[in-house]
Amino acid sequence: MNLWHRIKEQKHMTSSDRKLSAYLLHHPDTIHGLSSRELARRSGVSAASVIRFCHRLGYESYQEFKVALLVALESQHTVSPLKPSTTTYGLMQQVAELSRQVIEKTQATISYQQMDRAVEYILKASQVDLYGRGMNRQLLEMEKYHFVRIGIQASQEEFRNARFSQALNADASHVALMISHRGHTPEYLHIAHELKRKGIPLILLCGMKDSPLAELADILFEIDIGSYFEEMSTIVFKMSAGYVLDTLFAIALAKKGNQLQEKLTAFENLAHYLDH
């Protein structure tokens, strides 16, 4: 959800939170130059209240919150589709700009606590079960390769019956990572209910936060489904989902730290041996 919408739709706000929300929603153009103290003064609250407000929204500092707020403000304007261009260079620049905007929009919907919780599930699990079809399966195949390289057991099945078996045979030591465009696929809903019954955490990347599947997820990453034009929507989704998956892997890699060096060296030595 866009950060502006999250601020507007907050429930159980304190008096200070209501004052801050009201100021931000009515004066969005002033945010860029505001320090936390100045925001507090204009809103009629204490500086400490500003920091607590940021924390409740999932940000570690006011500066992190402010950057996310500015990105969210920019993303409220319609992202321009690719425009006809007479040069290959022009098209390359347009795709690069589209990628930047998609990643910034995706980043603005995710808190660092979400990422940390998801990675904690992954690192504690005996196995990560991956669920995706078509393009999503291809994205998860690369994630599976990344996980296995750093010693995280991961499994993905290609066919529907095999995916059902994967869910039926999983136990509570597993964690599930699933990608769904709109969160209404009957197959995924059946699998998610089975995971829920077994107490297996579900990390979901989905383009529809209000979908039936999203309601079953333990952690939801809202993915940009591409409100640009139909021909580019799958590319937009891939950019957005790819950013989330790459970030999950990067955090897992960082948390494993030095213990990985021996495994990575052995992996590279084996790969080198098999190539000859």
Short mmCIF file of C-alpha atoms in Angstrom, two decimals:
data_model
loop_
_atom_site.label_atom_id
_atom_site.label_comp_id
_atom_site.label_asym_id
_atom_site.label_seq_id
_atom_site.Cartn_x
_atom_site.Cartn_y
_atom_site.Cartn_z
CA MET A 1 0.00 0.00 0.00
CA ASN A 2 1.22 3.50 -0.83
CA LEU A 3 2.66 5.19 2.27
CA TRP A 4 0.26 8.13 1.90
CA HIS A 5 -2.67 5.71 2.02
CA ARG A 6 -1.19 3.97 5.07
CA ILE A 7 -0.97 7.32 6.88
CA LYS A 8 -4.54 8.18 5.91
CA GLU A 9 -5.97 4.79 6.86
CA GLN A 10 -4.20 4.25 10.17
CA LYS A 11 -6.42 3.00 12.97
CA HIS A 12 -6.18 3.58 16.72
CA MET A 13 -4.04 6.71 16.32
CA THR A 14 -2.90 8.76 19.26
CA SER A 15 -3.70 12.48 19.42
CA SER A 16 -0.15 13.27 18.23
CA ASP A 17 -0.43 10.79 15.37
CA ARG A 18 -3.66 12.43 14.20
CA LYS A 19 -2.01 15.87 14.20
CA LEU A 20 1.01 14.60 12.27
CA SER A 21 -1.15 12.72 9.76
CA ALA A 22 -3.36 15.76 9.21
CA TYR A 23 -0.37 18.04 8.60
CA LEU A 24 1.34 15.62 6.18
CA LEU A 25 -1.83 14.93 4.21
CA HIS A 26 -2.72 18.62 3.88
CA HIS A 27 0.80 19.95 3.21
CA PRO A 28 2.60 17.30 1.11
CA ASP A 29 4.57 19.89 -0.86
CA THR A 30 6.40 21.07 2.28
CA ILE A 31 7.87 17.67 3.21
CA HIS A 32 11.10 17.94 1.22
CA GLY A 33 12.63 20.68 3.35
CA LEU A 34 11.27 19.67 6.77
CA SER A 35 13.43 18.45 9.61
CA SER A 36 11.84 16.29 12.26
CA ARG A 37 11.85 19.20 14.70
CA GLU A 38 10.23 21.53 12.18
CA LEU A 39 7.56 18.92 11.38
CA ALA A 40 6.91 18.57 15.11
CA ARG A 41 6.60 22.35 15.53
CA ARG A 42 4.22 22.77 12.60
CA SER A 43 2.09 19.82 13.70
CA GLY A 44 1.94 20.94 17.32
CA VAL A 45 3.57 17.81 18.77
CA SER A 46 6.87 16.92 20.41
CA ALA A 47 9.96 15.82 18.48
CA ALA A 48 9.75 12.45 20.24
CA SER A 49 6.21 12.01 18.89
CA VAL A 50 7.54 12.34 15.34
CA ILE A 51 10.06 9.54 15.92
CA ARG A 52 7.42 7.29 17.50
CA PHE A 53 5.13 8.00 14.52
CA CYS A 54 7.90 6.89 12.12
CA HIS A 55 8.52 3.72 14.15
CA ARG A 56 4.84 2.80 14.15
CA LEU A 57 4.84 3.02 10.36
CA GLY A 58 7.83 0.68 10.19
CA TYR A 59 10.77 3.06 9.72
CA GLU A 60 13.89 3.14 11.83
CA SER A 61 14.50 6.87 11.55
CA TYR A 62 12.80 10.06 10.44
CA GLN A 63 15.15 10.33 7.45
CA GLU A 64 14.20 6.84 6.25
CA PHE A 65 10.51 7.72 6.67
CA LYS A 66 10.96 11.02 4.83
CA VAL A 67 12.66 9.37 1.83
CA ALA A 68 9.88 6.78 1.60
CA LEU A 69 7.28 9.54 1.85
CA LEU A 70 8.85 11.52 -1.00
CA VAL A 71 9.10 8.39 -3.17
CA ALA A 72 5.44 7.60 -2.44
CA LEU A 73 4.45 11.16 -3.34
CA GLU A 74 6.24 10.90 -6.67
CA SER A 75 4.71 7.49 -7.38
CA GLN A 76 1.19 8.91 -7.02
CA HIS A 77 1.65 10.51 -10.41
CA THR A 78 0.97 8.13 -13.27
CA VAL A 79 4.16 6.53 -14.49
CA SER A 80 4.55 7.30 -18.17
CA PRO A 81 4.49 4.33 -20.52
CA LEU A 82 7.23 3.87 -23.05
CA LYS A 83 6.97 6.50 -25.75
CA PRO A 84 7.73 5.93 -29.41
CA SER A 85 11.35 6.68 -30.12
CA THR A 86 13.33 6.88 -33.32
CA THR A 87 16.50 5.61 -31.66
CA THR A 88 17.49 2.49 -29.77
CA TYR A 89 19.27 4.70 -27.26
CA GLY A 90 16.03 6.52 -26.48
CA LEU A 91 14.19 3.27 -25.83
CA MET A 92 17.03 2.04 -23.62
CA GLN A 93 16.75 5.22 -21.55
CA GLN A 94 12.98 4.81 -21.24
CA VAL A 95 13.29 1.20 -20.02
CA ALA A 96 15.97 2.24 -17.50
CA GLU A 97 13.67 5.01 -16.20
CA LEU A 98 10.74 2.62 -15.98
CA SER A 99 12.86 0.19 -13.97
CA ARG A 100 13.92 2.95 -11.57
CA GLN A 101 10.34 4.07 -10.99
CA VAL A 102 9.05 0.52 -10.47
CA ILE A 103 11.74 -0.29 -7.92
CA GLU A 104 11.19 2.97 -6.02
CA LYS A 105 7.44 2.38 -5.97
CA THR A 106 7.94 -1.18 -4.70
CA GLN A 107 10.46 -0.08 -2.08
CA ALA A 108 8.02 2.52 -0.74
CA THR A 109 5.47 -0.19 0.13
CA ILE A 110 7.90 -2.35 2.13
CA SER A 111 9.26 -1.82 5.63
CA TYR A 112 12.59 -3.14 6.83
CA GLN A 113 10.72 -5.07 9.56
CA GLN A 114 8.88 -7.02 6.86
CA MET A 115 12.15 -7.93 5.21
CA ASP A 116 13.80 -8.92 8.49
CA ARG A 117 10.84 -11.12 9.49
CA ALA A 118 10.79 -12.84 6.11
CA VAL A 119 14.53 -13.53 6.19
CA GLU A 120 14.26 -14.79 9.77
CA TYR A 121 11.63 -17.31 8.65
CA ILE A 122 13.86 -18.39 5.76
CA LEU A 123 17.02 -18.79 7.83
CA LYS A 124 15.27 -20.75 10.59
CA ALA A 125 13.43 -23.11 8.21
CA SER A 126 14.70 -26.58 7.38
CA GLN A 127 13.52 -25.98 3.81
CA VAL A 128 12.06 -23.17 1.70
CA ASP A 129 9.22 -24.40 -0.54
CA LEU A 130 8.75 -22.23 -3.62
CA TYR A 131 5.41 -21.87 -5.42
CA GLY A 132 5.02 -20.16 -8.78
CA ARG A 133 3.79 -20.79 -12.30
CA GLY A 134 4.96 -19.54 -15.67
CA MET A 135 7.14 -16.43 -15.40
CA ASN A 136 6.88 -16.56 -11.60
CA ARG A 137 8.32 -20.06 -11.58
CA GLN A 138 11.30 -18.79 -13.57
CA LEU A 139 11.88 -15.99 -11.07
CA LEU A 140 11.77 -18.47 -8.20
CA GLU A 141 14.10 -20.86 -10.00
CA MET A 142 16.85 -18.25 -9.78
CA GLU A 143 16.00 -17.62 -6.12
CA LYS A 144 16.27 -21.36 -5.49
CA TYR A 145 19.74 -21.36 -7.06
CA HIS A 146 20.79 -18.41 -4.88
CA PHE A 147 19.49 -20.05 -1.70
CA VAL A 148 21.14 -23.41 -2.39
CA ARG A 149 24.47 -21.69 -3.04
CA ILE A 150 24.51 -20.28 0.49
CA GLY A 151 23.33 -23.46 2.21
CA ILE A 152 19.57 -22.81 2.39
CA GLN A 153 17.61 -25.87 1.29
CA ALA A 154 14.97 -24.94 -1.29
CA SER A 155 12.50 -26.91 -3.38
CA GLN A 156 10.24 -26.05 -6.32
CA GLU A 157 7.93 -28.31 -8.32
CA GLU A 158 7.01 -27.73 -11.96
CA PHE A 159 3.63 -29.47 -12.22
CA ARG A 160 0.39 -28.76 -10.35
CA ASN A 161 0.00 -32.23 -8.78
CA ALA A 162 3.61 -32.09 -7.63
CA ARG A 163 2.98 -28.68 -6.04
CA PHE A 164 0.00 -30.12 -4.15
CA SER A 165 2.21 -33.01 -2.97
CA GLN A 166 4.88 -30.54 -1.92
CA ALA A 167 2.38 -28.76 0.35
CA LEU A 168 0.89 -32.01 1.68
CA ASN A 169 4.31 -33.44 2.56
CA ALA A 170 5.71 -30.26 4.13
CA ASP A 171 5.91 -29.91 7.90
CA ALA A 172 6.01 -27.00 10.32
CA SER A 173 9.79 -26.68 9.98
CA HIS A 174 9.34 -25.45 6.39
CA VAL A 175 8.53 -21.96 5.12
CA ALA A 176 6.69 -21.22 1.86
CA LEU A 177 7.59 -18.48 -0.62
CA MET A 178 4.90 -17.88 -3.24
CA ILE A 179 4.36 -15.44 -6.14
CA SER A 180 0.90 -14.66 -7.48
CA HIS A 181 -0.15 -11.80 -9.77
CA ARG A 182 -3.66 -11.25 -8.42
CA GLY A 183 -4.09 -13.70 -5.53
CA HIS A 184 -7.22 -15.49 -6.78
CA THR A 185 -5.81 -18.72 -8.27
CA PRO A 186 -7.77 -21.70 -6.82
CA GLU A 187 -4.64 -23.87 -6.81
CA TYR A 188 -2.72 -21.39 -4.68
CA LEU A 189 -5.67 -20.89 -2.34
CA HIS A 190 -5.89 -24.65 -1.70
CA ILE A 191 -2.13 -24.79 -1.06
CA ALA A 192 -2.25 -21.73 1.23
CA HIS A 193 -5.07 -23.25 3.31
CA GLU A 194 -3.06 -26.46 3.67
CA LEU A 195 0.01 -24.49 4.76
CA LYS A 196 -2.10 -22.56 7.26
CA ARG A 197 -3.50 -25.80 8.68
CA LYS A 198 0.02 -27.08 9.28
CA GLY A 199 1.33 -23.84 10.76
CA ILE A 200 3.77 -23.26 7.89
CA PRO A 201 4.54 -19.54 7.41
CA LEU A 202 3.63 -18.15 3.98
CA ILE A 203 5.67 -15.31 2.46
CA LEU A 204 3.66 -13.96 -0.46
CA LEU A 205 4.57 -11.65 -3.33
CA CYS A 206 1.26 -10.48 -4.79
CA GLY A 207 -0.08 -7.60 -6.83
CA MET A 208 -3.42 -7.44 -4.98
CA LYS A 209 -3.21 -6.68 -1.25
CA ASP A 210 -6.96 -7.23 -0.77
CA SER A 211 -7.08 -10.64 -2.47
CA PRO A 212 -8.15 -13.89 -0.75
CA LEU A 213 -4.59 -15.22 -0.99
CA ALA A 214 -3.11 -12.08 0.60
CA GLU A 215 -5.39 -12.58 3.61
CA LEU A 216 -3.80 -16.00 4.20
CA ALA A 217 -0.20 -14.76 4.04
CA ASP A 218 1.95 -14.30 7.14
CA ILE A 219 4.06 -11.72 5.29
CA LEU A 220 2.81 -9.87 2.21
CA PHE A 221 5.02 -7.99 -0.23
CA GLU A 222 2.83 -5.90 -2.52
CA ILE A 223 4.12 -6.15 -6.08
CA ASP A 224 3.54 -3.61 -8.83
CA ILE A 225 1.26 -5.27 -11.39
CA GLY A 226 1.78 -2.57 -13.99
CA SER A 227 -0.80 0.14 -14.39
CA TYR A 228 0.97 1.45 -17.46
CA PHE A 229 -0.28 -0.42 -20.48
CA GLU A 230 -0.91 -4.09 -21.07
CA GLU A 231 2.14 -4.81 -23.23
CA MET A 232 4.54 -3.84 -20.42
CA SER A 233 2.61 -5.11 -17.38
CA THR A 234 4.45 -8.45 -17.16
CA ILE A 235 7.80 -6.67 -17.37
CA VAL A 236 6.75 -4.27 -14.62
CA PHE A 237 5.69 -7.19 -12.41
CA LYS A 238 8.97 -8.99 -13.08
CA MET A 239 10.98 -5.88 -12.16
CA SER A 240 9.03 -5.42 -8.94
CA ALA A 241 9.08 -9.08 -7.85
CA GLY A 242 12.73 -9.40 -8.85
CA TYR A 243 13.64 -6.48 -6.60
CA VAL A 244 11.93 -8.09 -3.60
CA LEU A 245 13.55 -11.49 -4.24
CA ASP A 246 17.00 -9.98 -4.75
CA THR A 247 16.64 -8.00 -1.52
CA LEU A 248 15.55 -11.08 0.45
CA PHE A 249 18.60 -12.94 -0.81
CA ALA A 250 20.97 -10.03 -0.13
CA ILE A 251 19.79 -9.76 3.50
CA ALA A 252 20.03 -13.53 3.99
CA LEU A 253 23.54 -13.46 2.55
CA ALA A 254 24.57 -10.60 4.84
CA LYS A 255 23.14 -12.30 7.93
CA LYS A 256 24.99 -15.52 7.23
CA GLY A 257 28.23 -13.57 7.06
CA ASN A 258 31.63 -15.20 7.31
CA GLN A 259 30.31 -18.74 7.81
CA LEU A 260 29.51 -18.80 4.11
CA GLN A 261 33.04 -18.41 2.83
CA GLU A 262 33.98 -22.06 3.16
CA LYS A 263 30.75 -23.23 1.48
CA LEU A 264 31.05 -20.75 -1.38
CA THR A 265 34.66 -21.75 -1.99
CA ALA A 266 33.69 -25.43 -2.09
CA PHE A 267 30.81 -24.63 -4.44
CA GLU A 268 33.07 -22.73 -6.83
CA ASN A 269 35.70 -25.49 -6.74
CA LEU A 270 33.09 -28.14 -7.57
CA ALA A 271 31.61 -26.02 -10.36
CA HIS A 272 35.09 -25.48 -11.80
CA TYR A 273 35.80 -29.22 -11.63
CA LEU A 274 32.54 -30.13 -13.39
CA ASP A 275 33.22 -27.64 -16.19
CA HIS A 276 36.39 -29.54 -17.18
#
